[in-house]
């Protein structure tokens, strides 16, 4: 698709989509949403970029190796946070009893490790969407 | 409010039947996207905004793009 209107409109609205996605991910423990919808919104913004500017520009923005490493690293971060509780003798993903700071209800930095886990899920879901789409539109070798 | 949800459910069933019966696959994908959008409004009316957000992002957005990408690699008319 090589259209001036699509390119200009995409360039205007992609930052707003990404700010909304980051908002949904960061407020995952306070408001509706969380890691999965926020990551899907972030992935959809990159897919929109690829649709508007072509497959070559899209794979230059997020190369396949970068999205592969993000995908694996995010889920490993999730498992590592869960294993901290196992190391101190409790069950997987135990939050308060392990000693994570709870903070004050309603702040962004509260609820122990839940924001970190939500960010990990968001990165994982977003990069999975990008990897899926780029794999699907790639020409076969 | 009840009349609105009845209209939406009726349109939802219509969309689901039409998506199955259409021979042109691109039309079927667009009908399926409208099905997802109505479903998102219905989730919102059922007091579950996070499911509605996921449905609007995944069902109406990403799934449609994936289906169109697959159709562009294969044939458009169902045989």
PDB file of C-alpha atoms in Angstrom, chain A:
ATOM      1  CA  UNK A   1       0.000   0.000   0.000  1.00  0.00           C
ATOM      2  CA  UNK A   2       1.658   3.220  -1.152  1.00  0.00           C
ATOM      3  CA  UNK A   3      -0.780   5.990  -0.308  1.00  0.00           C
ATOM      4  CA  UNK A   4       0.069   9.514   0.853  1.00  0.00           C
ATOM      5  CA  UNK A   5      -3.106   9.891   2.953  1.00  0.00           C
ATOM      6  CA  UNK A   6      -2.592   6.587   4.773  1.00  0.00           C
ATOM      7  CA  UNK A   7       1.037   7.441   5.514  1.00  0.00           C
ATOM      8  CA  UNK A   8       0.300  10.926   6.904  1.00  0.00           C
ATOM      9  CA  UNK A   9      -2.639   9.753   9.046  1.00  0.00           C
ATOM     10  CA  UNK A  10      -0.612   6.810  10.370  1.00  0.00           C
ATOM     11  CA  UNK A  11       2.281   9.106  11.283  1.00  0.00           C
ATOM     12  CA  UNK A  12      -0.157  11.298  13.248  1.00  0.00           C
ATOM     13  CA  UNK A  13      -2.071   8.590  15.152  1.00  0.00           C
ATOM     14  CA  UNK A  14       0.645   5.989  15.875  1.00  0.00           C
ATOM     15  CA  UNK A  15       2.117   7.991  18.842  1.00  0.00           C
ATOM     16  CA  UNK A  16      -1.351   8.300  20.395  1.00  0.00           C
ATOM     17  CA  UNK A  17      -1.980   4.555  20.036  1.00  0.00           C
ATOM     18  CA  UNK A  18       1.371   3.825  21.661  1.00  0.00           C
ATOM     19  CA  UNK A  19       0.783   6.226  24.557  1.00  0.00           C
ATOM     20  CA  UNK A  20      -2.603   4.573  25.136  1.00  0.00           C
ATOM     21  CA  UNK A  21      -0.995   1.119  25.074  1.00  0.00           C
ATOM     22  CA  UNK A  22       1.688   2.139  27.579  1.00  0.00           C
ATOM     23  CA  UNK A  23      -1.031   3.691  29.784  1.00  0.00           C
ATOM     24  CA  UNK A  24      -3.052   0.458  29.753  1.00  0.00           C
ATOM     25  CA  UNK A  25       0.046  -1.616  30.578  1.00  0.00           C
ATOM     26  CA  UNK A  26       1.232   0.643  33.416  1.00  0.00           C
ATOM     27  CA  UNK A  27      -2.236   0.865  35.002  1.00  0.00           C
ATOM     28  CA  UNK A  28      -2.761  -2.897  34.776  1.00  0.00           C
ATOM     29  CA  UNK A  29      -3.203  -3.292  38.526  1.00  0.00           C
ATOM     30  CA  UNK A  30      -5.432  -0.229  38.982  1.00  0.00           C
ATOM     31  CA  UNK A  31      -7.874  -0.040  36.066  1.00  0.00           C
ATOM     32  CA  UNK A  32      -9.411  -2.342  33.425  1.00  0.00           C
ATOM     33  CA  UNK A  33      -6.877  -3.699  31.011  1.00  0.00           C
ATOM     34  CA  UNK A  34      -3.479  -5.034  31.898  1.00  0.00           C
ATOM     35  CA  UNK A  35      -0.647  -6.756  30.132  1.00  0.00           C
ATOM     36  CA  UNK A  36      -2.550  -8.590  27.413  1.00  0.00           C
ATOM     37  CA  UNK A  37      -4.780  -5.783  26.013  1.00  0.00           C
ATOM     38  CA  UNK A  38      -2.008  -3.189  26.372  1.00  0.00           C
ATOM     39  CA  UNK A  39       0.509  -5.411  24.634  1.00  0.00           C
ATOM     40  CA  UNK A  40      -1.987  -6.107  21.866  1.00  0.00           C
ATOM     41  CA  UNK A  41      -2.525  -2.350  21.370  1.00  0.00           C
ATOM     42  CA  UNK A  42       1.248  -1.753  21.239  1.00  0.00           C
ATOM     43  CA  UNK A  43       1.691  -4.606  18.753  1.00  0.00           C
ATOM     44  CA  UNK A  44      -1.192  -3.290  16.623  1.00  0.00           C
ATOM     45  CA  UNK A  45       0.508   0.130  16.387  1.00  0.00           C
ATOM     46  CA  UNK A  46       3.654  -1.467  14.933  1.00  0.00           C
ATOM     47  CA  UNK A  47       1.501  -3.578  12.575  1.00  0.00           C
ATOM     48  CA  UNK A  48      -0.182  -0.342  11.416  1.00  0.00           C
ATOM     49  CA  UNK A  49       3.287   1.151  10.774  1.00  0.00           C
ATOM     50  CA  UNK A  50       4.228  -1.915   8.709  1.00  0.00           C
ATOM     51  CA  UNK A  51       0.985  -1.699   6.709  1.00  0.00           C
ATOM     52  CA  UNK A  52       1.423   2.016   5.971  1.00  0.00           C
ATOM     53  CA  UNK A  53       5.167   2.143   5.204  1.00  0.00           C
ATOM     54  CA  UNK A  54       5.801  -1.318   3.766  1.00  0.00           C
ATOM     55  CA  UNK A  55       7.297  -4.563   5.030  1.00  0.00           C
ATOM     56  CA  UNK A  56      10.888  -3.376   4.569  1.00  0.00           C
ATOM     57  CA  UNK A  57      10.484  -0.304   6.808  1.00  0.00           C
ATOM     58  CA  UNK A  58       8.618  -2.382   9.385  1.00  0.00           C
ATOM     59  CA  UNK A  59      11.345  -4.979   9.641  1.00  0.00           C
ATOM     60  CA  UNK A  60      13.938  -2.194   9.858  1.00  0.00           C
ATOM     61  CA  UNK A  61      12.067  -0.630  12.807  1.00  0.00           C
ATOM     62  CA  UNK A  62      11.782  -3.907  14.748  1.00  0.00           C
ATOM     63  CA  UNK A  63      14.090  -6.539  13.208  1.00  0.00           C
ATOM     64  CA  UNK A  64      13.210 -10.180  13.623  1.00  0.00           C
ATOM     65  CA  UNK A  65      16.087 -10.826  16.031  1.00  0.00           C
ATOM     66  CA  UNK A  66      15.011  -7.923  18.315  1.00  0.00           C
ATOM     67  CA  UNK A  67      11.418  -9.122  18.595  1.00  0.00           C
ATOM     68  CA  UNK A  68      12.653 -12.679  19.164  1.00  0.00           C
ATOM     69  CA  UNK A  69      14.893 -11.587  22.042  1.00  0.00           C
ATOM     70  CA  UNK A  70      12.166  -9.340  23.557  1.00  0.00           C
ATOM     71  CA  UNK A  71       9.683 -12.199  23.413  1.00  0.00           C
ATOM     72  CA  UNK A  72      11.955 -14.706  25.139  1.00  0.00           C
ATOM     73  CA  UNK A  73      13.412 -12.204  27.617  1.00  0.00           C
ATOM     74  CA  UNK A  74      10.012 -10.986  28.831  1.00  0.00           C
ATOM     75  CA  UNK A  75       8.706 -14.448  29.622  1.00  0.00           C
ATOM     76  CA  UNK A  76      12.022 -15.324  31.318  1.00  0.00           C
ATOM     77  CA  UNK A  77      11.650 -12.172  33.486  1.00  0.00           C
ATOM     78  CA  UNK A  78       8.136 -13.334  34.421  1.00  0.00           C
ATOM     79  CA  UNK A  79       9.426 -16.782  35.425  1.00  0.00           C
ATOM     80  CA  UNK A  80      12.395 -15.279  37.337  1.00  0.00           C
ATOM     81  CA  UNK A  81      10.076 -13.044  39.390  1.00  0.00           C
ATOM     82  CA  UNK A  82       7.902 -16.047  40.138  1.00  0.00           C
ATOM     83  CA  UNK A  83      10.927 -18.079  41.189  1.00  0.00           C
ATOM     84  CA  UNK A  84      12.036 -15.460  43.777  1.00  0.00           C
ATOM     85  CA  UNK A  85       9.136 -16.631  45.948  1.00  0.00           C
ATOM     86  CA  UNK A  86      10.058 -20.280  45.324  1.00  0.00           C
ATOM     87  CA  UNK A  87      13.635 -19.524  46.440  1.00  0.00           C
ATOM     88  CA  UNK A  88      12.407 -18.195  49.781  1.00  0.00           C
ATOM     89  CA  UNK A  89      10.327 -21.298  50.401  1.00  0.00           C
ATOM     90  CA  UNK A  90       6.851 -20.258  49.249  1.00  0.00           C
ATOM     91  CA  UNK A  91       4.693 -21.172  46.281  1.00  0.00           C
ATOM     92  CA  UNK A  92       5.204 -19.738  42.771  1.00  0.00           C
ATOM     93  CA  UNK A  93       4.347 -15.999  42.396  1.00  0.00           C
ATOM     94  CA  UNK A  94       3.692 -15.371  46.115  1.00  0.00           C
ATOM     95  CA  UNK A  95       3.542 -11.598  46.470  1.00  0.00           C
ATOM     96  CA  UNK A  96       3.062 -10.075  49.917  1.00  0.00           C
ATOM     97  CA  UNK A  97       4.309 -12.933  52.105  1.00  0.00           C
ATOM     98  CA  UNK A  98       7.665 -12.955  50.275  1.00  0.00           C
ATOM     99  CA  UNK A  99       8.261  -9.337  51.363  1.00  0.00           C
ATOM    100  CA  UNK A 100       7.596  -7.224  48.271  1.00  0.00           C
ATOM    101  CA  UNK A 101       6.638  -3.656  49.260  1.00  0.00           C
ATOM    102  CA  UNK A 102       2.894  -3.131  48.897  1.00  0.00           C
ATOM    103  CA  UNK A 103       2.934   0.669  48.721  1.00  0.00           C
ATOM    104  CA  UNK A 104      -0.217   2.746  48.909  1.00  0.00           C
ATOM    105  CA  UNK A 105      -3.433   1.717  47.145  1.00  0.00           C
ATOM    106  CA  UNK A 106      -3.955   3.741  43.962  1.00  0.00           C
ATOM    107  CA  UNK A 107      -0.324   4.602  43.205  1.00  0.00           C
ATOM    108  CA  UNK A 108       1.443   3.338  40.091  1.00  0.00           C
ATOM    109  CA  UNK A 109       4.251   1.839  42.204  1.00  0.00           C
ATOM    110  CA  UNK A 110       2.253  -0.412  44.502  1.00  0.00           C
ATOM    111  CA  UNK A 111       1.019  -4.011  44.750  1.00  0.00           C
ATOM    112  CA  UNK A 112       4.484  -5.579  44.964  1.00  0.00           C
ATOM    113  CA  UNK A 113       5.748  -7.109  41.713  1.00  0.00           C
ATOM    114  CA  UNK A 114       2.432  -6.886  39.816  1.00  0.00           C
ATOM    115  CA  UNK A 115       3.503  -3.815  37.710  1.00  0.00           C
ATOM    116  CA  UNK A 116       6.753  -5.534  36.697  1.00  0.00           C
ATOM    117  CA  UNK A 117       4.906  -8.730  35.762  1.00  0.00           C
ATOM    118  CA  UNK A 118       2.341  -6.703  33.796  1.00  0.00           C
ATOM    119  CA  UNK A 119       5.090  -4.884  31.866  1.00  0.00           C
ATOM    120  CA  UNK A 120       6.717  -8.257  31.096  1.00  0.00           C
ATOM    121  CA  UNK A 121       3.404  -9.630  29.778  1.00  0.00           C
ATOM    122  CA  UNK A 122       2.858  -6.478  27.707  1.00  0.00           C
ATOM    123  CA  UNK A 123       6.278  -6.714  26.050  1.00  0.00           C
ATOM    124  CA  UNK A 124       5.778 -10.445  25.440  1.00  0.00           C
ATOM    125  CA  UNK A 125       2.342 -10.065  23.833  1.00  0.00           C
ATOM    126  CA  UNK A 126       3.334  -7.053  21.737  1.00  0.00           C
ATOM    127  CA  UNK A 127       6.483  -8.657  20.344  1.00  0.00           C
ATOM    128  CA  UNK A 128       4.595 -11.913  19.689  1.00  0.00           C
ATOM    129  CA  UNK A 129       2.071 -10.001  17.553  1.00  0.00           C
ATOM    130  CA  UNK A 130       4.883  -8.304  15.622  1.00  0.00           C
ATOM    131  CA  UNK A 131       6.760 -11.589  15.106  1.00  0.00           C
ATOM    132  CA  UNK A 132       3.579 -13.346  13.927  1.00  0.00           C
ATOM    133  CA  UNK A 133       2.718 -10.602  11.441  1.00  0.00           C
ATOM    134  CA  UNK A 134       6.238 -10.223  10.059  1.00  0.00           C
ATOM    135  CA  UNK A 135       6.580 -13.996   9.691  1.00  0.00           C
ATOM    136  CA  UNK A 136       3.244 -14.141   7.889  1.00  0.00           C
ATOM    137  CA  UNK A 137       3.945 -11.411   5.320  1.00  0.00           C
ATOM    138  CA  UNK A 138       7.579 -12.391   4.654  1.00  0.00           C
ATOM    139  CA  UNK A 139       8.224 -13.800   1.199  1.00  0.00           C
ATOM    140  CA  UNK A 140       9.230 -17.428   1.242  1.00  0.00           C
ATOM    141  CA  UNK A 141      12.961 -17.988   0.586  1.00  0.00           C
TER     142      UNK A 141
END
